[in-house]
């Protein structure tokens, strides 16, 4: 990659925008480039679906703010307009009014009077008015959602002891309670259990629909080309079918055909067929994710938020993940979990390192660095899974972080910093590989265990399980033997940075006084806090120094590790328990573990971390501006190439997307 490439772009609020390159793209054939181009169109086309799923008012508010932003004739450097600009950029980034990570509603720094004045001066034809609606009526409806902190305050509520459906602002339900939704799908599962078609495993009920109550009856409104989101899904299908003509092989064409059929019918059994075909399609250089996939945006963990990703393989780096997947059975056999919960035969575990070519929906602007799909446990068990680690995204993160002062401030001493400087990049990548490739694909449910038994805690438990799998094996000599780590010291870098993040530094992503809500953050807090608690308890019992603890030095708190090898035993013990919880569907144990170790933040430590982090002037969250792909034509109009442009500005890109992908 070219080091003169500028990876960082603008920064606002708590967000830093980055750019990523497409290494090797110019070496692809024209057909492959056109395949990526069409798939990218399909990935971007679902943007408004994600906005609408994240909150029922998001689209109207975004369009209203865009109208003000583009038509404003006053001083664009004035304080209220700059505040409106930042607010709109946050709305773009989070696909709505709620923080993309913490899920709390963020409030504008401009007044309602300022916005009201601008809206009264705009041509009403530019505003998202319903038929017969006045500007005043629009403002009466939308202003409380924007300005009142008590109106729809959280997109996803994970608090214990409340109705999670009624207290969450996400747009997956209307007029129903949590109990009604759970009863609705319990009945669906019971009916399906009588059907021979579900003998292998039940579909992911509820993944592609909104649950509503109409005339006193609970029902689903499916997301299909003829149902909810029909016009957008029809456009996605159009670009998928355009992409089909450039596919690299019949298996890719078959995957597209099944996905198109699923979008048209909404049949979740067709989605399962698509997922199986997607796992089995391995030969092409290019792949994609497109659809209602991850369920983190639903407090009940049922509804899939729309996302899109277009990718192509990083063949050199894929040799690393292929080594891991080739030895998947060894890792499963040597796992510290109870033998009842291990897979006797690991099937179809495949992993690739890929380059992202386009991010869309819930993967844009903030994206994952690794993905393992499909999510259905029965498909994983019978057909396997496919994992990807996104190398050009990870590389961009690493380049942007060089010299930012974070390690100097938060890592306890120079030897530990030197350890992390030496091994940090390779162990971070390897932990992601182990998490995605083996962690999510490991273990099995006991017969009769409902995959949704852990309810709102399921996502957190699953992420903790995958992280612990990676942490446990990070210190195994097998990784050095396989050439995945250079020596037996490297794992210490991952142990230190993981526990430091989970116990201390990740809390800079949380507002003062708030609990941890996001599943991945809860997962890391559980692991770090549980390990520190066990280390302290063992130290009290033996009179020896704890394997790890938080110490205070010069009025600052740091993680100190005294026994790295002992930490591995703690990771193994916790992995065994969390696998048991998942395999048996032990809801009460899941709730106890999450609520005890994964929710609360020490307020004094929190304040200290925020102050130290603020002094570094680092944005705690990162996201990406996509490259712009453009068709190149000759004098006769024939397509000769697909050009990549890295210069499009953030607001320019967002406004273009609002026009082109709606």
CSV table of N, CA and C in Angstrom, one decimal, residues 536-634:
chain,number,residue,atom,x,y,z
A,536,UNK,N,-8.0,-11.7,41.9
A,536,UNK,CA,-8.0,-11.1,43.3
A,536,UNK,C,-8.4,-12.2,44.3
A,537,UNK,N,-9.4,-13.0,44.0
A,537,UNK,CA,-9.9,-14.0,44.9
A,537,UNK,C,-8.8,-15.1,45.1
A,538,UNK,N,-8.1,-15.5,44.1
A,538,UNK,CA,-7.0,-16.5,44.2
A,538,UNK,C,-5.9,-15.9,45.0
A,539,UNK,N,-5.6,-14.6,44.8
A,539,UNK,CA,-4.5,-14.0,45.5
A,539,UNK,C,-4.8,-14.0,47.0
A,540,UNK,N,-6.0,-13.7,47.4
A,540,UNK,CA,-6.4,-13.7,48.8
A,540,UNK,C,-6.3,-15.1,49.4
A,541,UNK,N,-6.6,-16.1,48.6
A,541,UNK,CA,-6.6,-17.5,49.1
A,541,UNK,C,-5.2,-18.0,49.2
A,542,UNK,N,-4.3,-17.5,48.4
A,542,UNK,CA,-2.9,-18.1,48.4
A,542,UNK,C,-1.9,-17.2,49.0
A,543,UNK,N,-2.2,-15.9,49.2
A,543,UNK,CA,-1.2,-15.0,49.7
A,543,UNK,C,-0.2,-14.5,48.6
A,544,UNK,N,-0.4,-14.9,47.4
A,544,UNK,CA,0.5,-14.5,46.3
A,544,UNK,C,-0.1,-13.2,45.6
A,545,UNK,N,0.8,-12.6,44.7
A,545,UNK,CA,0.3,-11.5,43.9
A,545,UNK,C,-0.7,-11.9,42.9
A,546,UNK,N,-1.8,-11.1,42.7
A,546,UNK,CA,-2.7,-11.5,41.6
A,546,UNK,C,-2.1,-11.6,40.3
A,547,UNK,N,-2.6,-12.4,39.4
A,547,UNK,CA,-2.1,-12.6,38.1
A,547,UNK,C,-2.3,-11.3,37.3
A,548,UNK,N,-3.3,-10.5,37.6
A,548,UNK,CA,-3.5,-9.2,37.0
A,548,UNK,C,-4.4,-8.4,38.0
A,549,UNK,N,-4.1,-7.1,38.0
A,549,UNK,CA,-4.9,-6.2,38.8
A,549,UNK,C,-4.7,-4.7,38.3
A,550,UNK,N,-5.6,-3.9,38.8
A,550,UNK,CA,-5.5,-2.5,38.5
A,550,UNK,C,-4.8,-1.8,39.6
A,551,UNK,N,-3.7,-1.0,39.2
A,551,UNK,CA,-2.9,-0.3,40.2
A,551,UNK,C,-3.0,1.2,40.0
A,552,UNK,N,-2.7,2.0,41.0
A,552,UNK,CA,-2.7,3.4,40.9
A,552,UNK,C,-1.2,3.9,41.0
A,553,UNK,N,-0.8,4.7,40.0
A,553,UNK,CA,0.5,5.3,40.0
A,553,UNK,C,0.5,6.7,39.6
A,554,UNK,N,1.0,7.6,40.4
A,554,UNK,CA,1.0,9.1,40.1
A,554,UNK,C,-0.5,9.5,39.8
A,555,UNK,N,-1.4,9.0,40.6
A,555,UNK,CA,-2.8,9.4,40.5
A,555,UNK,C,-3.5,8.9,39.2
A,556,UNK,N,-2.9,8.0,38.6
A,556,UNK,CA,-3.5,7.4,37.4
A,556,UNK,C,-3.5,5.9,37.6
A,557,UNK,N,-4.6,5.3,37.0
A,557,UNK,CA,-4.8,3.8,37.1
A,557,UNK,C,-4.3,3.1,35.8
A,558,UNK,N,-3.7,1.9,36.1
A,558,UNK,CA,-3.1,1.1,35.0
A,558,UNK,C,-3.4,-0.3,35.2
A,559,UNK,N,-3.4,-1.1,34.2
A,559,UNK,CA,-3.5,-2.6,34.3
A,559,UNK,C,-2.0,-3.1,34.5
A,560,UNK,N,-1.9,-3.9,35.5
A,560,UNK,CA,-0.6,-4.6,35.8
A,560,UNK,C,-0.8,-6.1,35.7
A,561,UNK,N,0.0,-6.7,34.9
A,561,UNK,CA,-0.1,-8.2,34.7
A,561,UNK,C,1.2,-8.8,35.3
A,562,UNK,N,1.0,-9.7,36.3
A,562,UNK,CA,2.1,-10.3,37.0
A,562,UNK,C,2.4,-11.8,36.5
A,563,UNK,N,1.3,-12.4,35.9
A,563,UNK,CA,1.5,-13.8,35.5
A,563,UNK,C,0.6,-14.0,34.3
A,564,UNK,N,1.2,-13.8,33.1
A,564,UNK,CA,0.5,-14.0,31.9
A,564,UNK,C,0.0,-15.4,31.7
A,565,UNK,N,0.8,-16.4,32.1
A,565,UNK,CA,0.4,-17.8,31.9
A,565,UNK,C,-0.8,-18.2,32.7
A,566,UNK,N,-0.9,-17.6,33.9
A,566,UNK,CA,-2.1,-17.9,34.7
A,566,UNK,C,-3.4,-17.3,34.1
A,567,UNK,N,-3.2,-16.2,33.4
A,567,UNK,CA,-4.4,-15.6,32.7
A,567,UNK,C,-5.1,-16.6,31.8
A,568,UNK,N,-4.3,-17.4,31.1
A,568,UNK,CA,-4.8,-18.4,30.1
A,568,UNK,C,-5.8,-19.3,30.8
A,569,UNK,N,-5.4,-19.8,32.0
A,569,UNK,CA,-6.3,-20.7,32.8
A,569,UNK,C,-7.7,-20.0,33.1
A,570,UNK,N,-7.6,-18.7,33.4
A,570,UNK,CA,-8.9,-18.0,33.7
A,570,UNK,C,-9.7,-17.9,32.4
A,571,UNK,N,-9.1,-17.6,31.3
A,571,UNK,CA,-9.8,-17.5,30.0
A,571,UNK,C,-10.5,-18.9,29.7
A,572,UNK,N,-9.7,-19.9,30.0
A,572,UNK,CA,-10.3,-21.3,29.7
A,572,UNK,C,-11.5,-21.6,30.6
A,573,UNK,N,-11.4,-21.2,31.9
A,573,UNK,CA,-12.5,-21.5,32.8
A,573,UNK,C,-13.7,-20.7,32.4
A,574,UNK,N,-13.5,-19.5,32.1
A,574,UNK,CA,-14.7,-18.6,31.7
A,574,UNK,C,-15.3,-19.1,30.4
A,575,UNK,N,-14.4,-19.5,29.4
A,575,UNK,CA,-14.9,-20.1,28.2
A,575,UNK,C,-15.8,-21.3,28.4
A,576,UNK,N,-15.3,-22.2,29.3
A,576,UNK,CA,-16.1,-23.4,29.6
A,576,UNK,C,-17.4,-23.1,30.1
A,577,UNK,N,-17.5,-22.1,31.0
A,577,UNK,CA,-18.8,-21.7,31.6
A,577,UNK,C,-19.7,-21.0,30.6
A,578,UNK,N,-19.2,-20.2,29.8
A,578,UNK,CA,-20.0,-19.5,28.8
A,578,UNK,C,-20.5,-20.4,27.7
A,579,UNK,N,-19.7,-21.4,27.3
A,579,UNK,CA,-20.1,-22.4,26.4
A,579,UNK,C,-21.2,-23.2,27.0
A,580,UNK,N,-21.1,-23.6,28.3
A,580,UNK,CA,-22.2,-24.3,29.0
A,580,UNK,C,-23.5,-23.5,28.9
A,581,UNK,N,-23.4,-22.2,29.3
A,581,UNK,CA,-24.6,-21.4,29.3
A,581,UNK,C,-25.3,-21.4,27.9
A,582,UNK,N,-24.5,-21.2,26.9
A,582,UNK,CA,-25.1,-21.2,25.5
A,582,UNK,C,-25.6,-22.6,25.1
A,583,UNK,N,-24.8,-23.6,25.4
A,583,UNK,CA,-25.2,-25.0,25.0
A,583,UNK,C,-26.5,-25.4,25.7
A,584,UNK,N,-26.7,-25.0,27.0
A,584,UNK,CA,-27.8,-25.5,27.7
A,584,UNK,C,-29.0,-24.4,27.7
A,585,UNK,N,-28.7,-23.2,27.1
A,585,UNK,CA,-29.7,-22.2,27.1
A,585,UNK,C,-30.0,-21.7,28.5
A,586,UNK,N,-29.0,-21.5,29.4
A,586,UNK,CA,-29.2,-21.2,30.8
A,586,UNK,C,-29.4,-19.6,30.9
A,587,UNK,N,-30.6,-19.2,30.8
A,587,UNK,CA,-30.9,-17.8,30.8
A,587,UNK,C,-30.5,-17.1,32.1
A,588,UNK,N,-30.8,-17.7,33.2
A,588,UNK,CA,-30.6,-17.0,34.5
A,588,UNK,C,-29.1,-16.9,34.7
A,589,UNK,N,-28.3,-17.8,34.3
A,589,UNK,CA,-26.8,-17.7,34.4
A,589,UNK,C,-26.3,-16.6,33.5
A,590,UNK,N,-26.8,-16.6,32.3
A,590,UNK,CA,-26.4,-15.5,31.3
A,590,UNK,C,-26.7,-14.2,31.9
A,591,UNK,N,-27.9,-14.0,32.4
A,591,UNK,CA,-28.3,-12.7,33.0
A,591,UNK,C,-27.4,-12.3,34.2
A,592,UNK,N,-27.1,-13.3,35.0
A,592,UNK,CA,-26.3,-13.0,36.2
A,592,UNK,C,-24.9,-12.6,35.8
A,593,UNK,N,-24.3,-13.3,34.8
A,593,UNK,CA,-22.9,-13.0,34.4
A,593,UNK,C,-22.9,-11.6,33.7
A,594,UNK,N,-23.8,-11.3,32.9
A,594,UNK,CA,-23.8,-10.0,32.2
A,594,UNK,C,-24.1,-8.9,33.2
A,595,UNK,N,-25.1,-9.0,34.0
A,595,UNK,CA,-25.4,-7.9,34.9
A,595,UNK,C,-24.4,-7.7,36.0
A,596,UNK,N,-23.7,-8.8,36.4
A,596,UNK,CA,-22.7,-8.6,37.5
A,596,UNK,C,-21.4,-8.0,36.9
A,597,UNK,N,-21.0,-8.4,35.8
A,597,UNK,CA,-19.6,-8.0,35.3
A,597,UNK,C,-19.6,-7.1,34.1
A,598,UNK,N,-20.8,-7.0,33.3
A,598,UNK,CA,-20.7,-6.4,32.0
A,598,UNK,C,-21.5,-5.1,31.9
A,599,UNK,N,-22.1,-4.6,32.9
A,599,UNK,CA,-23.0,-3.4,32.8
A,599,UNK,C,-22.5,-2.2,33.4
A,600,UNK,N,-22.1,-2.3,34.7
A,600,UNK,CA,-21.7,-1.1,35.5
A,600,UNK,C,-20.3,-0.6,35.2
A,601,UNK,N,-20.1,0.7,35.4
A,601,UNK,CA,-18.8,1.3,35.2
A,601,UNK,C,-18.5,2.1,36.5
A,602,UNK,N,-17.3,1.9,37.0
A,602,UNK,CA,-16.8,2.7,38.2
A,602,UNK,C,-16.8,4.1,37.8
A,603,UNK,N,-17.6,5.0,38.5
A,603,UNK,CA,-17.7,6.4,38.1
A,603,UNK,C,-16.4,7.2,38.2
A,604,UNK,N,-15.6,6.9,39.2
A,604,UNK,CA,-14.3,7.6,39.4
A,604,UNK,C,-13.3,7.2,38.3
A,605,UNK,N,-13.2,5.9,38.0
A,605,UNK,CA,-12.3,5.4,36.9
A,605,UNK,C,-12.8,6.0,35.6
A,606,UNK,N,-14.1,6.0,35.4
A,606,UNK,CA,-14.7,6.5,34.2
A,606,UNK,C,-14.3,8.0,34.0
A,607,UNK,N,-14.4,8.8,35.0
A,607,UNK,CA,-14.1,10.2,34.8
A,607,UNK,C,-12.6,10.3,34.5
A,608,UNK,N,-11.7,9.5,35.2
A,608,UNK,CA,-10.3,9.6,34.9
A,608,UNK,C,-10.0,9.2,33.5
A,609,UNK,N,-10.5,8.1,33.0
A,609,UNK,CA,-10.3,7.7,31.7
A,609,UNK,C,-10.7,8.8,30.6
A,610,UNK,N,-11.9,9.3,30.9
A,610,UNK,CA,-12.3,10.4,29.9
A,610,UNK,C,-11.4,11.6,29.9
A,611,UNK,N,-10.9,12.0,31.0
A,611,UNK,CA,-10.1,13.2,31.1
A,611,UNK,C,-8.7,12.9,30.4
A,612,UNK,N,-8.2,11.7,30.7
A,612,UNK,CA,-6.9,11.4,30.1
A,612,UNK,C,-7.0,11.2,28.6
A,613,UNK,N,-8.1,10.6,28.2
A,613,UNK,CA,-8.3,10.4,26.7
A,613,UNK,C,-8.5,11.7,26.0
A,614,UNK,N,-9.3,12.6,26.7
A,614,UNK,CA,-9.6,13.9,26.1
A,614,UNK,C,-8.3,14.7,25.8
A,615,UNK,N,-7.4,14.6,26.7
A,615,UNK,CA,-6.1,15.3,26.6
A,615,UNK,C,-5.3,14.9,25.4
A,616,UNK,N,-5.6,13.7,24.9
A,616,UNK,CA,-4.9,13.2,23.7
A,616,UNK,C,-5.5,13.7,22.4
A,617,UNK,N,-6.7,14.2,22.5
A,617,UNK,CA,-7.5,14.7,21.3
A,617,UNK,C,-7.7,13.6,20.3
A,618,UNK,N,-8.1,12.4,20.8
A,618,UNK,CA,-8.3,11.3,19.9
A,618,UNK,C,-9.8,11.0,19.9
A,619,UNK,N,-10.4,10.9,18.8
A,619,UNK,CA,-11.9,10.5,18.7
A,619,UNK,C,-12.0,9.0,19.1
A,620,UNK,N,-12.9,8.7,20.0
A,620,UNK,CA,-13.0,7.3,20.4
A,620,UNK,C,-13.6,6.4,19.3
A,621,UNK,N,-14.3,6.9,18.3
A,621,UNK,CA,-15.0,6.1,17.3
A,621,UNK,C,-14.5,6.5,15.9
A,622,UNK,N,-14.4,5.5,15.1
A,622,UNK,CA,-13.9,5.7,13.7
A,622,UNK,C,-14.9,5.2,12.7
A,623,UNK,N,-14.9,5.8,11.6
A,623,UNK,CA,-15.7,5.3,10.5
A,623,UNK,C,-15.1,5.7,9.1
A,624,UNK,N,-15.6,5.3,8.0
A,624,UNK,CA,-14.9,5.4,6.8
A,624,UNK,C,-15.8,6.1,5.7
A,625,UNK,N,-15.0,6.9,4.9
A,625,UNK,CA,-15.6,7.4,3.6
A,625,UNK,C,-15.3,6.4,2.6
A,626,UNK,N,-16.3,6.0,1.8
A,626,UNK,CA,-16.2,5.0,0.8
A,626,UNK,C,-15.4,5.6,-0.4
A,627,UNK,N,-14.6,4.8,-1.1
A,627,UNK,CA,-14.1,5.2,-2.4
A,627,UNK,C,-15.3,5.3,-3.4
A,628,UNK,N,-15.2,6.1,-4.4
A,628,UNK,CA,-16.2,6.3,-5.4
A,628,UNK,C,-15.8,5.5,-6.6
A,629,UNK,N,-16.7,4.6,-7.1
A,629,UNK,CA,-16.5,3.8,-8.3
A,629,UNK,C,-17.2,4.4,-9.4
A,630,UNK,N,-16.5,4.7,-10.6
A,630,UNK,CA,-17.1,5.3,-11.7
A,630,UNK,C,-16.8,4.5,-13.0
A,631,UNK,N,-17.8,4.3,-13.8
A,631,UNK,CA,-17.6,3.6,-15.1
A,631,UNK,C,-16.8,4.5,-16.1
A,632,UNK,N,-15.8,4.0,-16.7
A,632,UNK,CA,-15.1,4.7,-17.8
A,632,UNK,C,-15.5,4.1,-19.1
A,633,UNK,N,-15.8,5.1,-20.0
A,633,UNK,CA,-16.3,4.6,-21.4
A,633,UNK,C,-15.4,5.2,-22.5
A,634,UNK,N,-15.4,4.5,-23.6
A,634,UNK,CA,-14.6,5.1,-24.7
A,634,UNK,C,-15.5,5.9,-25.6
